[in-house]
Amino acid sequence: MLTVRQALDEARLSRLETRLLLAHALGHARPAHAHAWLLAHDTDALTDAVARDFGALVERRLAGEPIAYLIGHREFYGRDYRCTPAALIPRPETELLVDRALAHLPADFSGHILDVGTGTGCIAITLALERPRAHVTALDVSADALALARANAAALGATNVRCLESHWFAALDASERFDLIVSNPPYIVPGDAHLAQGDLRFEPAIALTDAVDGLESYRQLAVGAHRHLAPGGRLIVEHGYDQGESVPTLLRAAAFTDVAMHRDLATLPRVTTARLGFL
Ligand code: GLN
């Protein structure tokens, strides 16, 4: 019989990952509470079923599967999102994009926001919940990702998010205009070594790389933003740490104004904000 403490001590993973997987095998949905529970129950014996499930999770983690896919959720901007291999795992650096967007939206903002390539929906849903009077539209080309975004919106009570299956801006009416367009698009250059490392090996390639030169998404976004941004509206995009010059340059060349690059908490170039001036 394996006790909780033995299971924690014997796993070949970090303490944190071991705890997350054991809590998941025990059926705890909330890791924060599970930690306290594990401490208080460290002499409890695991049932055979739990020990087996935990062992299988450890093996899968040792083979590289992301923790977020194994336990099925990840925290973003203080809220819990369901995660599946249909979408990119929410990352802390993307919270910068949310912060830059919120900086431009008053608390009672009641305009229209578009998120292109929503994945789990974490950006669209955060903006919708932080600005409850806003009308948020979330697009994704993947039906599976969109189902996940819908499930997350429902679970978090974001009733002001509309999810549409769309190749870039295709599903929008030609006349639709937004005050803000946000996107964390695929921006990794094909063949980049990062794609063969860590969690990225298990994430959908379509969410990671544009299969061109890392800038193709921004060309698509620039064209779509010209069609669908209201006059004076803003485009805010996440990009790679090595695209802190190329993305602003591309947007300036596409006639955007007030183009500004922002660095993430690791001081890496990560987000560019831009405006479409009045004609
Ligand atoms: N930030 C991710 C990474 O480099 C990539 C996300 C993306 O392509 N949008 O791990």
mmCIF file of C-alpha atoms in Angstrom, residues 63-192:
data_model
loop_
_atom_site.group_PDB
_atom_site.id
_atom_site.type_symbol
_atom_site.label_atom_id
_atom_site.label_comp_id
_atom_site.label_asym_id
_atom_site.label_seq_id
_atom_site.Cartn_x
_atom_site.Cartn_y
_atom_site.Cartn_z
ATOM 1 C CA ALA A 63 7.506 11.084 -21.652
ATOM 2 C CA GLY A 64 7.036 14.850 -21.997
ATOM 3 C CA GLU A 65 3.271 15.448 -22.011
ATOM 4 C CA PRO A 66 2.444 18.913 -20.665
ATOM 5 C CA ILE A 67 1.085 19.080 -17.122
ATOM 6 C CA ALA A 68 -1.810 21.252 -18.337
ATOM 7 C CA TYR A 69 -2.968 18.500 -20.726
ATOM 8 C CA LEU A 70 -2.527 15.761 -18.101
ATOM 9 C CA ILE A 71 -4.581 17.534 -15.441
ATOM 10 C CA GLY A 72 -6.800 19.288 -17.997
ATOM 11 C CA HIS A 73 -6.543 22.865 -16.786
ATOM 12 C CA ARG A 74 -4.272 25.888 -16.332
ATOM 13 C CA GLU A 75 -4.620 29.194 -14.544
ATOM 14 C CA PHE A 76 -4.617 32.439 -16.551
ATOM 15 C CA TYR A 77 -5.189 35.931 -15.141
ATOM 16 C CA GLY A 78 -6.454 34.415 -11.883
ATOM 17 C CA ARG A 79 -9.011 32.086 -13.455
ATOM 18 C CA ASP A 80 -8.939 28.405 -14.277
ATOM 19 C CA TYR A 81 -9.202 27.300 -17.938
ATOM 20 C CA ARG A 82 -9.910 23.847 -19.243
ATOM 21 C CA CYS A 83 -7.045 22.736 -21.535
ATOM 22 C CA THR A 84 -6.931 20.054 -24.200
ATOM 23 C CA PRO A 85 -4.469 19.328 -27.011
ATOM 24 C CA ALA A 86 -6.904 21.201 -29.310
ATOM 25 C CA ALA A 87 -5.441 24.521 -28.195
ATOM 26 C CA LEU A 88 -2.285 26.228 -27.000
ATOM 27 C CA ILE A 89 -1.781 26.146 -23.222
ATOM 28 C CA PRO A 90 -2.318 29.633 -21.733
ATOM 29 C CA ARG A 91 1.022 31.252 -20.863
ATOM 30 C CA PRO A 92 1.879 33.913 -18.289
ATOM 31 C CA GLU A 93 3.468 36.223 -20.883
ATOM 32 C CA THR A 94 0.098 36.470 -22.645
ATOM 33 C CA GLU A 95 -1.218 38.234 -19.528
ATOM 34 C CA LEU A 96 0.793 41.230 -20.774
ATOM 35 C CA LEU A 97 -1.402 41.369 -23.880
ATOM 36 C CA VAL A 98 -4.472 41.401 -21.624
ATOM 37 C CA ASP A 99 -2.946 44.159 -19.464
ATOM 38 C CA ARG A 100 -2.164 46.314 -22.506
ATOM 39 C CA ALA A 101 -5.723 45.814 -23.810
ATOM 40 C CA LEU A 102 -7.333 46.652 -20.440
ATOM 41 C CA ALA A 103 -5.216 49.805 -20.204
ATOM 42 C CA HIS A 104 -7.183 51.143 -23.190
ATOM 43 C CA LEU A 105 -10.630 50.074 -21.973
ATOM 44 C CA PRO A 106 -12.490 52.035 -19.285
ATOM 45 C CA ALA A 107 -14.243 49.900 -16.654
ATOM 46 C CA ASP A 108 -17.648 50.580 -18.234
ATOM 47 C CA PHE A 109 -16.437 49.948 -21.812
ATOM 48 C CA SER A 110 -19.422 48.730 -23.820
ATOM 49 C CA GLY A 111 -17.915 48.539 -27.306
ATOM 50 C CA HIS A 112 -16.829 45.611 -29.485
ATOM 51 C CA ILE A 113 -13.724 43.465 -29.089
ATOM 52 C CA LEU A 114 -12.442 40.793 -31.472
ATOM 53 C CA ASP A 115 -9.997 37.996 -30.566
ATOM 54 C CA VAL A 116 -8.532 36.250 -33.621
ATOM 55 C CA GLY A 117 -7.366 32.658 -32.989
ATOM 56 C CA THR A 118 -8.865 32.350 -29.527
ATOM 57 C CA GLY A 119 -7.736 28.784 -28.677
ATOM 58 C CA THR A 120 -8.796 28.101 -25.077
ATOM 59 C CA GLY A 121 -10.521 31.489 -25.173
ATOM 60 C CA CYS A 122 -8.362 32.796 -22.329
ATOM 61 C CA ILE A 123 -7.795 36.275 -23.832
ATOM 62 C CA ALA A 124 -11.371 36.827 -25.027
ATOM 63 C CA ILE A 125 -12.889 35.493 -21.808
ATOM 64 C CA THR A 126 -10.586 37.513 -19.553
ATOM 65 C CA LEU A 127 -11.448 40.721 -21.435
ATOM 66 C CA ALA A 128 -15.157 39.835 -21.340
ATOM 67 C CA LEU A 129 -15.083 39.232 -17.586
ATOM 68 C CA GLU A 130 -12.924 42.264 -16.794
ATOM 69 C CA ARG A 131 -15.157 44.475 -18.977
ATOM 70 C CA PRO A 132 -18.600 42.887 -18.487
ATOM 71 C CA ARG A 133 -20.420 45.431 -20.674
ATOM 72 C CA ALA A 134 -18.178 44.740 -23.680
ATOM 73 C CA HIS A 135 -19.304 42.601 -26.631
ATOM 74 C CA VAL A 136 -16.557 40.106 -27.358
ATOM 75 C CA THR A 137 -16.243 37.992 -30.507
ATOM 76 C CA ALA A 138 -13.786 35.077 -30.483
ATOM 77 C CA LEU A 139 -12.689 33.467 -33.763
ATOM 78 C CA ASP A 140 -10.847 30.225 -34.356
ATOM 79 C CA VAL A 141 -10.302 28.093 -37.434
ATOM 80 C CA SER A 142 -10.401 24.915 -35.321
ATOM 81 C CA ALA A 143 -13.839 23.585 -34.371
ATOM 82 C CA ASP A 144 -12.265 21.665 -31.468
ATOM 83 C CA ALA A 145 -10.565 24.784 -30.108
ATOM 84 C CA LEU A 146 -13.801 26.712 -30.434
ATOM 85 C CA ALA A 147 -15.728 24.039 -28.504
ATOM 86 C CA LEU A 148 -13.109 24.391 -25.769
ATOM 87 C CA ALA A 149 -13.417 28.196 -25.776
ATOM 88 C CA ARG A 150 -17.210 27.884 -25.538
ATOM 89 C CA ALA A 151 -16.913 25.459 -22.620
ATOM 90 C CA ASN A 152 -14.506 27.814 -20.842
ATOM 91 C CA ALA A 153 -16.757 30.827 -21.434
ATOM 92 C CA ALA A 154 -19.739 28.911 -20.035
ATOM 93 C CA ALA A 155 -17.816 27.584 -17.027
ATOM 94 C CA LEU A 156 -16.551 31.058 -16.160
ATOM 95 C CA GLY A 157 -19.867 32.786 -16.774
ATOM 96 C CA ALA A 158 -18.648 34.958 -19.666
ATOM 97 C CA THR A 159 -22.024 35.419 -21.340
ATOM 98 C CA ASN A 160 -20.747 38.354 -23.422
ATOM 99 C CA VAL A 161 -18.508 36.200 -25.641
ATOM 100 C CA ARG A 162 -19.638 34.999 -29.071
ATOM 101 C CA CYS A 163 -17.527 32.177 -30.566
ATOM 102 C CA LEU A 164 -17.333 31.770 -34.350
ATOM 103 C CA GLU A 165 -15.495 29.205 -36.458
ATOM 104 C CA SER A 166 -13.497 31.295 -38.900
ATOM 105 C CA HIS A 167 -10.412 31.213 -41.097
ATOM 106 C CA TRP A 168 -8.906 34.547 -40.037
ATOM 107 C CA PHE A 169 -11.687 37.140 -40.474
ATOM 108 C CA ALA A 170 -13.732 35.168 -43.035
ATOM 109 C CA ALA A 171 -16.808 34.486 -40.874
ATOM 110 C CA LEU A 172 -17.392 38.179 -40.078
ATOM 111 C CA ASP A 173 -19.856 40.299 -42.017
ATOM 112 C CA ALA A 174 -18.034 42.793 -44.231
ATOM 113 C CA SER A 175 -19.612 45.649 -42.278
ATOM 114 C CA GLU A 176 -18.591 44.473 -38.789
ATOM 115 C CA ARG A 177 -16.302 46.907 -36.943
ATOM 116 C CA PHE A 178 -14.475 46.491 -33.641
ATOM 117 C CA ASP A 179 -12.940 49.022 -31.281
ATOM 118 C CA LEU A 180 -10.195 46.585 -30.377
ATOM 119 C CA ILE A 181 -8.722 43.568 -32.132
ATOM 120 C CA VAL A 182 -6.419 41.284 -30.130
ATOM 121 C CA SER A 183 -4.513 38.188 -31.186
ATOM 122 C CA ASN A 184 -1.899 35.742 -29.997
ATOM 123 C CA PRO A 185 -1.377 34.130 -33.395
ATOM 124 C CA PRO A 186 1.050 31.413 -34.501
ATOM 125 C CA TYR A 187 4.382 33.201 -34.822
ATOM 126 C CA ILE A 188 7.157 30.635 -34.589
ATOM 127 C CA VAL A 189 9.266 30.161 -37.731
ATOM 128 C CA PRO A 190 8.979 26.626 -39.149
ATOM 129 C CA GLY A 191 12.008 24.593 -38.160
ATOM 130 C CA ASP A 192 12.670 26.665 -35.007
#
